[in-house]
């Protein structure tokens, strides 16, 4: 099998995504990079990276994302070509991205991504963003990470589709990028059908994220 891609550090949003990547690495047979949990959101991540003292090369951002296109469904593994934020574009590391794509045996799609300052929860807004930006997926950290790590590669797994709403969790994300469990519970109570959909999609996405991590770092 091919050697694992030359990745020194994985950064991944704190919480369930971080834990999924850690589980995947525990099962991997190859050399294992450092894994660092990062806050959720553009501004919290920018503030966090101001204190960064580690390497700035050979970095991979992993995690979940939302789909903006109907043909990208829950569980799809995607690699970013670039990231759009407020009309500004940052390109990902083509060489590292190609190495990652070659090493994962399952289907991986190259996509254009959008970074948002807030959670995009409604299907209507997803359609609007798709039509006006041409992006395939959306997250809340990609562009900020690329600002600081210009040779970054980004691998994510789709956890919610473009056709349905998920709960509005805007108030559940703190200014420091951490999550508020009580606010999440309230949002789930108010939108039970959307909550069920999000939970199922997240569990599926996290499982695929774990599997992709194991594949990527096994020899």
Tab-separated table of N, CA and C in Angstrom, residues 12-149:
chain	number	residue	atom	x	y	z
A	12	UNK	N	-8.922	19.681	14.216
A	12	UNK	CA	-10.308	19.228	14.064
A	12	UNK	C	-11.168	19.918	15.117
A	13	UNK	N	-12.384	20.357	14.754
A	13	UNK	CA	-13.245	21.006	15.746
A	13	UNK	C	-13.439	20.147	16.988
A	14	UNK	N	-13.427	20.814	18.123
A	14	UNK	CA	-13.541	20.130	19.416
A	14	UNK	C	-14.867	19.381	19.538
A	15	UNK	N	-14.884	18.419	20.437
A	15	UNK	CA	-16.110	17.667	20.676
A	15	UNK	C	-16.142	16.349	19.929
A	16	UNK	N	-17.312	16.024	19.371
A	16	UNK	CA	-17.521	14.715	18.745
A	16	UNK	C	-16.617	14.494	17.539
A	17	UNK	N	-16.343	15.545	16.760
A	17	UNK	CA	-15.479	15.395	15.587
A	17	UNK	C	-14.054	15.036	16.006
A	18	UNK	N	-13.557	15.721	17.030
A	18	UNK	CA	-12.224	15.426	17.563
A	18	UNK	C	-12.154	13.984	18.062
A	19	UNK	N	-13.186	13.557	18.783
A	19	UNK	CA	-13.182	12.198	19.321
A	19	UNK	C	-13.229	11.149	18.207
A	20	UNK	N	-13.967	11.431	17.129
A	20	UNK	CA	-14.031	10.495	16.004
A	20	UNK	C	-12.667	10.330	15.338
A	21	UNK	N	-11.965	11.444	15.147
A	21	UNK	CA	-10.628	11.386	14.541
A	21	UNK	C	-9.666	10.622	15.448
A	22	UNK	N	-9.751	10.860	16.748
A	22	UNK	CA	-8.884	10.137	17.690
A	22	UNK	C	-9.149	8.632	17.630
A	23	UNK	N	-10.422	8.242	17.579
A	23	UNK	CA	-10.743	6.808	17.487
A	23	UNK	C	-10.199	6.222	16.193
A	24	UNK	N	-10.338	6.973	15.106
A	24	UNK	CA	-9.827	6.487	13.828
A	24	UNK	C	-8.322	6.293	13.849
A	25	UNK	N	-7.613	7.217	14.464
A	25	UNK	CA	-6.157	7.103	14.554
A	25	UNK	C	-5.740	5.927	15.426
A	26	UNK	N	-6.504	5.672	16.473
A	26	UNK	CA	-6.164	4.548	17.362
A	26	UNK	C	-6.182	3.219	16.614
A	27	UNK	N	-6.978	3.140	15.554
A	27	UNK	CA	-7.069	1.905	14.774
A	27	UNK	C	-6.097	1.888	13.588
A	28	UNK	N	-5.447	2.989	13.319
A	28	UNK	CA	-4.561	3.083	12.160
A	28	UNK	C	-3.249	2.348	12.418
A	29	UNK	N	-2.660	1.816	11.353
A	29	UNK	CA	-1.437	1.022	11.488
A	29	UNK	C	-0.177	1.801	11.134
A	30	UNK	N	-0.330	3.008	10.578
A	30	UNK	CA	0.827	3.778	10.151
A	30	UNK	C	1.273	4.802	11.175
A	31	UNK	N	2.178	5.675	10.758
A	31	UNK	CA	2.651	6.748	11.627
A	31	UNK	C	1.512	7.722	11.895
A	32	UNK	N	1.362	8.108	13.153
A	32	UNK	CA	0.208	8.905	13.548
A	32	UNK	C	0.611	10.351	13.868
A	33	UNK	N	-0.064	11.303	13.251
A	33	UNK	CA	0.247	12.706	13.513
A	33	UNK	C	-0.347	13.169	14.839
A	34	UNK	N	0.051	14.361	15.258
A	34	UNK	CA	-0.583	14.995	16.409
A	34	UNK	C	-2.005	15.393	16.031
A	35	UNK	N	-2.917	15.370	16.992
A	35	UNK	CA	-4.293	15.798	16.780
A	35	UNK	C	-4.607	16.912	17.771
A	36	UNK	N	-5.065	18.039	17.256
A	36	UNK	CA	-5.333	19.192	18.104
A	36	UNK	C	-6.770	19.641	17.904
A	37	UNK	N	-7.507	19.797	19.006
A	37	UNK	CA	-8.888	20.270	18.957
A	37	UNK	C	-8.901	21.787	18.822
A	38	UNK	N	-9.733	22.284	17.914
A	38	UNK	CA	-9.836	23.726	17.683
A	38	UNK	C	-11.258	24.196	17.980
A	39	UNK	N	-11.437	25.493	18.268
A	39	UNK	CA	-12.782	26.014	18.507
A	39	UNK	C	-13.596	26.094	17.221
A	40	UNK	N	-14.902	26.191	17.391
A	40	UNK	CA	-15.833	26.281	16.270
A	40	UNK	C	-16.016	27.746	15.887
A	41	UNK	N	-15.938	28.037	14.583
A	41	UNK	CA	-16.222	29.388	14.105
A	41	UNK	C	-14.999	30.153	13.649
A	42	UNK	N	-15.226	31.107	12.749
A	42	UNK	CA	-14.134	31.875	12.146
A	42	UNK	C	-13.371	32.688	13.184
A	43	UNK	N	-14.063	33.551	13.913
A	43	UNK	CA	-13.380	34.443	14.853
A	43	UNK	C	-12.751	33.687	16.017
A	44	UNK	N	-13.438	32.715	16.633
A	44	UNK	CA	-12.769	31.943	17.687
A	44	UNK	C	-11.515	31.228	17.193
A	45	UNK	N	-11.556	30.703	15.965
A	45	UNK	CA	-10.377	30.017	15.435
A	45	UNK	C	-9.256	31.002	15.156
A	46	UNK	N	-9.576	32.167	14.621
A	46	UNK	CA	-8.543	33.187	14.399
A	46	UNK	C	-7.853	33.557	15.710
A	47	UNK	N	-8.633	33.747	16.745
A	47	UNK	CA	-8.059	34.097	18.050
A	47	UNK	C	-7.201	32.961	18.591
A	48	UNK	N	-7.673	31.749	18.424
A	48	UNK	CA	-6.919	30.589	18.893
A	48	UNK	C	-5.575	30.475	18.163
A	49	UNK	N	-5.587	30.667	16.859
A	49	UNK	CA	-4.365	30.479	16.067
A	49	UNK	C	-3.333	31.577	16.314
A	50	UNK	N	-3.758	32.689	16.876
A	50	UNK	CA	-2.786	33.729	17.238
A	50	UNK	C	-1.797	33.235	18.292
A	51	UNK	N	-2.207	32.208	19.041
A	51	UNK	CA	-1.332	31.639	20.079
A	51	UNK	C	-0.588	30.393	19.589
A	52	UNK	N	-0.728	30.055	18.317
A	52	UNK	CA	-0.140	28.826	17.775
A	52	UNK	C	1.379	28.897	17.808
A	53	UNK	N	2.007	27.843	18.319
A	53	UNK	CA	3.478	27.808	18.390
A	53	UNK	C	4.060	26.601	17.650
A	54	UNK	N	3.209	25.776	17.072
A	54	UNK	CA	3.701	24.587	16.383
A	54	UNK	C	4.051	24.858	14.931
A	55	UNK	N	4.271	23.762	14.186
A	55	UNK	CA	4.573	23.866	12.757
A	55	UNK	C	3.380	24.443	12.000
A	56	UNK	N	3.688	25.073	10.849
A	56	UNK	CA	2.610	25.632	10.024
A	56	UNK	C	2.489	24.908	8.686
A	57	UNK	N	3.282	23.864	8.502
A	57	UNK	CA	3.216	23.062	7.281
A	57	UNK	C	2.779	21.641	7.631
A	58	UNK	N	2.377	20.910	6.579
A	58	UNK	CA	1.952	19.516	6.736
A	58	UNK	C	0.767	19.407	7.700
A	59	UNK	N	-0.186	20.329	7.542
A	59	UNK	CA	-1.363	20.378	8.408
A	59	UNK	C	-2.584	19.908	7.614
A	60	UNK	N	-3.445	19.132	8.272
A	60	UNK	CA	-4.708	18.687	7.693
A	60	UNK	C	-5.846	19.081	8.620
A	61	UNK	N	-6.831	19.782	8.077
A	61	UNK	CA	-8.062	20.073	8.811
A	61	UNK	C	-9.088	18.995	8.478
A	62	UNK	N	-9.654	18.381	9.516
A	62	UNK	CA	-10.675	17.362	9.333
A	62	UNK	C	-11.937	17.754	10.101
A	63	UNK	N	-13.063	17.101	9.774
A	63	UNK	CA	-14.296	17.358	10.491
A	63	UNK	C	-15.511	17.074	9.628
A	64	UNK	N	-16.648	17.624	10.042
A	64	UNK	CA	-17.905	17.488	9.319
A	64	UNK	C	-18.218	18.779	8.570
A	65	UNK	N	-19.138	18.693	7.612
A	65	UNK	CA	-19.588	19.872	6.875
A	65	UNK	C	-21.032	19.673	6.447
A	66	UNK	N	-21.642	20.755	5.979
A	66	UNK	CA	-22.994	20.683	5.456
A	66	UNK	C	-22.981	20.759	3.944
A	67	UNK	N	-23.889	20.058	3.313
A	67	UNK	CA	-23.969	20.083	1.856
A	67	UNK	C	-24.812	21.264	1.382
A	68	UNK	N	-24.392	21.869	0.276
A	68	UNK	CA	-25.170	22.925	-0.384
A	68	UNK	C	-25.739	22.442	-1.706
A	69	UNK	N	-25.400	21.209	-2.092
A	69	UNK	CA	-25.837	20.647	-3.371
A	69	UNK	C	-26.546	19.315	-3.127
A	70	UNK	N	-27.604	19.063	-3.871
A	70	UNK	CA	-28.397	17.852	-3.634
A	70	UNK	C	-27.621	16.567	-3.938
A	71	UNK	N	-26.600	16.653	-4.785
A	71	UNK	CA	-25.861	15.436	-5.132
A	71	UNK	C	-24.779	15.088	-4.114
A	72	UNK	N	-24.558	15.933	-3.127
A	72	UNK	CA	-23.648	15.584	-2.028
A	72	UNK	C	-24.498	15.181	-0.833
A	73	UNK	N	-24.432	13.922	-0.449
A	73	UNK	CA	-25.328	13.391	0.568
A	73	UNK	C	-24.572	13.036	1.850
A	74	UNK	N	-25.333	12.757	2.899
A	74	UNK	CA	-24.753	12.426	4.198
A	74	UNK	C	-23.821	11.228	4.071
A	75	UNK	N	-22.629	11.369	4.624
A	75	UNK	CA	-21.627	10.309	4.572
A	75	UNK	C	-20.614	10.464	3.456
A	76	UNK	N	-20.830	11.422	2.545
A	76	UNK	CA	-19.854	11.650	1.472
A	76	UNK	C	-18.565	12.241	2.043
A	77	UNK	N	-17.429	11.700	1.591
A	77	UNK	CA	-16.123	12.237	1.971
A	77	UNK	C	-15.700	13.251	0.906
A	78	UNK	N	-15.319	14.446	1.355
A	78	UNK	CA	-14.956	15.502	0.409
A	78	UNK	C	-13.592	16.094	0.757
A	79	UNK	N	-12.862	16.440	-0.281
A	79	UNK	CA	-11.600	17.167	-0.154
A	79	UNK	C	-11.795	18.540	-0.786
A	80	UNK	N	-11.341	19.569	-0.109
A	80	UNK	CA	-11.551	20.929	-0.602
A	80	UNK	C	-10.515	21.318	-1.653
A	81	UNK	N	-11.000	21.915	-2.729
A	81	UNK	CA	-10.119	22.574	-3.690
A	81	UNK	C	-9.795	23.981	-3.234
A	82	UNK	N	-10.812	24.658	-2.685
A	82	UNK	CA	-10.634	26.031	-2.234
A	82	UNK	C	-11.710	26.362	-1.221
A	83	UNK	N	-11.635	27.560	-0.678
A	83	UNK	CA	-12.570	27.988	0.349
A	83	UNK	C	-12.908	29.458	0.146
A	84	UNK	N	-14.194	29.756	0.088
A	84	UNK	CA	-14.702	31.108	-0.147
A	84	UNK	C	-15.249	31.671	1.157
A	85	UNK	N	-14.859	32.905	1.467
A	85	UNK	CA	-15.380	33.586	2.658
A	85	UNK	C	-15.601	35.049	2.335
A	86	UNK	N	-16.861	35.442	2.318
A	86	UNK	CA	-17.223	36.836	2.043
A	86	UNK	C	-16.607	37.340	0.736
A	87	UNK	N	-16.638	36.479	-0.284
A	87	UNK	CA	-16.144	36.856	-1.600
A	87	UNK	C	-14.650	36.718	-1.796
A	88	UNK	N	-13.929	36.318	-0.751
A	88	UNK	CA	-12.479	36.107	-0.841
A	88	UNK	C	-12.200	34.610	-0.937
A	89	UNK	N	-11.220	34.262	-1.761
A	89	UNK	CA	-10.954	32.849	-2.042
A	89	UNK	C	-9.545	32.463	-1.616
A	90	UNK	N	-9.442	31.324	-0.931
A	90	UNK	CA	-8.157	30.734	-0.584
A	90	UNK	C	-8.120	29.327	-1.173
A	91	UNK	N	-7.019	28.993	-1.834
A	91	UNK	CA	-6.869	27.649	-2.410
A	91	UNK	C	-6.149	26.727	-1.437
A	92	UNK	N	-6.542	25.469	-1.456
A	92	UNK	CA	-5.897	24.454	-0.626
A	92	UNK	C	-4.631	23.934	-1.306
A	93	UNK	N	-3.859	23.159	-0.563
A	93	UNK	CA	-2.606	22.587	-1.042
A	93	UNK	C	-2.901	21.463	-2.036
A	94	UNK	N	-2.677	21.726	-3.317
A	94	UNK	CA	-3.007	20.738	-4.357
A	94	UNK	C	-2.226	19.440	-4.211
A	95	UNK	N	-0.940	19.549	-3.874
A	95	UNK	CA	-0.099	18.359	-3.783
A	95	UNK	C	-0.546	17.454	-2.645
A	96	UNK	N	-0.723	18.040	-1.466
A	96	UNK	CA	-1.145	17.251	-0.315
A	96	UNK	C	-2.554	16.694	-0.525
A	97	UNK	N	-3.418	17.487	-1.122
A	97	UNK	CA	-4.778	17.029	-1.412
A	97	UNK	C	-4.763	15.812	-2.322
A	98	UNK	N	-3.924	15.835	-3.364
A	98	UNK	CA	-3.828	14.699	-4.291
A	98	UNK	C	-3.293	13.458	-3.594
A	99	UNK	N	-2.323	13.632	-2.690
A	99	UNK	CA	-1.785	12.493	-1.945
A	99	UNK	C	-2.854	11.860	-1.056
A	100	UNK	N	-3.659	12.689	-0.429
A	100	UNK	CA	-4.738	12.186	0.427
A	100	UNK	C	-5.775	11.456	-0.411
A	101	UNK	N	-6.141	12.031	-1.551
A	101	UNK	CA	-7.152	11.433	-2.413
A	101	UNK	C	-6.712	10.053	-2.889
A	102	UNK	N	-5.452	9.891	-3.175
A	102	UNK	CA	-4.924	8.611	-3.637
A	102	UNK	C	-4.941	7.560	-2.541
A	103	UNK	N	-4.776	8.001	-1.293
A	103	UNK	CA	-4.588	7.047	-0.206
A	103	UNK	C	-5.897	6.516	0.364
A	104	UNK	N	-6.991	7.239	0.231
A	104	UNK	CA	-8.257	6.769	0.779
A	104	UNK	C	-8.947	5.881	-0.260
A	105	UNK	N	-9.233	4.628	0.067
A	105	UNK	CA	-9.761	3.700	-0.938
A	105	UNK	C	-11.190	4.008	-1.364
A	106	UNK	N	-11.987	4.582	-0.478
A	106	UNK	CA	-13.373	4.874	-0.818
A	106	UNK	C	-13.456	6.139	-1.672
A	107	UNK	N	-14.631	6.366	-2.245
A	107	UNK	CA	-14.824	7.522	-3.111
A	107	UNK	C	-14.642	8.836	-2.348
A	108	UNK	N	-13.818	9.707	-2.888
A	108	UNK	CA	-13.606	11.038	-2.325
A	108	UNK	C	-13.844	12.055	-3.438
A	109	UNK	N	-14.622	13.092	-3.143
A	109	UNK	CA	-14.967	14.086	-4.149
A	109	UNK	C	-14.252	15.399	-3.861
A	110	UNK	N	-13.686	16.007	-4.903
A	110	UNK	CA	-13.106	17.344	-4.774
A	110	UNK	C	-14.223	18.375	-4.862
A	111	UNK	N	-14.249	19.330	-3.928
A	111	UNK	CA	-15.351	20.284	-3.858
A	111	UNK	C	-14.856	21.707	-3.646
A	112	UNK	N	-15.733	22.636	-3.994
A	112	UNK	CA	-15.562	24.042	-3.618
A	112	UNK	C	-16.327	24.274	-2.329
A	113	UNK	N	-15.712	25.002	-1.414
A	113	UNK	CA	-16.345	25.160	-0.107
A	113	UNK	C	-16.603	26.629	0.220
A	114	UNK	N	-17.499	26.803	1.165
A	114	UNK	CA	-17.858	28.126	1.672
A	114	UNK	C	-17.681	28.120	3.181
A	115	UNK	N	-17.045	29.151	3.722
A	115	UNK	CA	-16.967	29.311	5.170
A	115	UNK	C	-17.986	30.351	5.604
A	116	UNK	N	-18.723	30.032	6.661
A	116	UNK	CA	-19.761	30.921	7.176
A	116	UNK	C	-19.442	31.325	8.610
A	117	UNK	N	-19.830	32.554	8.969
A	117	UNK	CA	-19.661	33.029	10.341
A	117	UNK	C	-20.659	32.387	11.296
A	118	UNK	N	-21.679	31.754	10.752
A	118	UNK	CA	-22.724	31.177	11.599
A	118	UNK	C	-23.186	29.860	10.986
A	119	UNK	N	-23.905	29.111	11.780
A	119	UNK	CA	-24.416	27.833	11.304
A	119	UNK	C	-25.496	28.057	10.247
A	120	UNK	N	-25.362	27.392	9.117
A	120	UNK	CA	-26.380	27.450	8.065
A	120	UNK	C	-27.322	26.267	8.286
A	121	UNK	N	-28.513	26.565	8.788
A	121	UNK	CA	-29.396	25.483	9.224
A	121	UNK	C	-30.614	25.273	8.324
A	122	UNK	N	-31.007	26.269	7.535
A	122	UNK	CA	-32.228	26.116	6.742
A	122	UNK	C	-31.916	25.701	5.309
A	123	UNK	N	-32.764	24.846	4.755
A	123	UNK	CA	-32.610	24.395	3.378
A	123	UNK	C	-32.732	25.570	2.411
A	124	UNK	N	-33.587	26.527	2.735
A	124	UNK	CA	-33.763	27.685	1.857
A	124	UNK	C	-32.482	28.500	1.741
A	125	UNK	N	-31.796	28.694	2.856
A	125	UNK	CA	-30.546	29.452	2.804
A	125	UNK	C	-29.458	28.655	2.100
A	126	UNK	N	-29.485	27.359	2.258
A	126	UNK	CA	-28.507	26.538	1.543
A	126	UNK	C	-28.682	26.679	0.033
A	127	UNK	N	-29.928	26.671	-0.420
A	127	UNK	CA	-30.180	26.869	-1.860
A	127	UNK	C	-29.694	28.232	-2.318
A	128	UNK	N	-29.953	29.241	-1.513
A	128	UNK	CA	-29.519	30.601	-1.856
A	128	UNK	C	-27.995	30.665	-1.963
A	129	UNK	N	-27.305	30.115	-0.990
A	129	UNK	CA	-25.842	30.153	-0.998
A	129	UNK	C	-25.263	29.353	-2.158
A	130	UNK	N	-25.875	28.227	-2.449
A	130	UNK	CA	-25.429	27.415	-3.578
A	130	UNK	C	-25.526	28.193	-4.876
A	131	UNK	N	-26.665	28.842	-5.076
A	131	UNK	CA	-26.894	29.583	-6.318
A	131	UNK	C	-25.998	30.807	-6.439
A	132	UNK	N	-25.659	31.433	-5.318
A	132	UNK	CA	-24.933	32.704	-5.361
A	132	UNK	C	-23.420	32.575	-5.180
A	133	UNK	N	-22.955	31.443	-4.700
A	133	UNK	CA	-21.510	31.269	-4.523
A	133	UNK	C	-20.935	30.140	-5.357
A	134	UNK	N	-21.773	29.185	-5.782
A	134	UNK	CA	-21.283	28.022	-6.516
A	134	UNK	C	-20.589	27.001	-5.653
A	135	UNK	N	-20.636	27.199	-4.323
A	135	UNK	CA	-19.971	26.260	-3.415
A	135	UNK	C	-20.764	24.960	-3.305
A	136	UNK	N	-20.047	23.890	-2.995
A	136	UNK	CA	-20.658	22.568	-2.819
A	136	UNK	C	-20.999	22.272	-1.371
A	137	UNK	N	-20.140	22.739	-0.453
A	137	UNK	CA	-20.327	22.447	0.974
A	137	UNK	C	-20.030	23.699	1.791
A	138	UNK	N	-20.451	23.673	3.059
A	138	UNK	CA	-20.238	24.814	3.945
A	138	UNK	C	-19.724	24.333	5.294
A	139	UNK	N	-18.818	25.119	5.886
A	139	UNK	CA	-18.365	24.877	7.248
A	139	UNK	C	-18.102	26.221	7.919
A	140	UNK	N	-17.517	26.196	9.124
A	140	UNK	CA	-17.313	27.428	9.876
A	140	UNK	C	-15.849	27.691	10.229
A	141	UNK	N	-14.928	26.904	9.671
A	141	UNK	CA	-13.520	27.073	10.039
A	141	UNK	C	-12.548	27.110	8.870
A	142	UNK	N	-12.953	26.629	7.687
A	142	UNK	CA	-12.013	26.399	6.598
A	142	UNK	C	-11.177	27.602	6.208
A	143	UNK	N	-11.834	28.727	5.964
A	143	UNK	CA	-11.104	29.898	5.485
A	143	UNK	C	-10.129	30.429	6.540
A	144	UNK	N	-10.575	30.466	7.793
A	144	UNK	CA	-9.699	30.962	8.860
A	144	UNK	C	-8.461	30.083	9.004
A	145	UNK	N	-8.634	28.772	8.842
A	145	UNK	CA	-7.477	27.874	8.909
A	145	UNK	C	-6.529	28.106	7.741
A	146	UNK	N	-7.082	28.305	6.549
A	146	UNK	CA	-6.245	28.553	5.371
A	146	UNK	C	-5.506	29.885	5.455
A	147	UNK	N	-6.091	30.856	6.113
A	147	UNK	CA	-5.389	32.133	6.320
A	147	UNK	C	-4.080	31.906	7.070
A	148	UNK	N	-4.131	31.049	8.065
A	148	UNK	CA	-2.971	30.841	8.939
A	148	UNK	C	-2.043	29.756	8.417
A	149	UNK	N	-2.631	28.724	7.785
A	149	UNK	CA	-1.851	27.622	7.225
A	149	UNK	C	-2.026	27.616	5.709
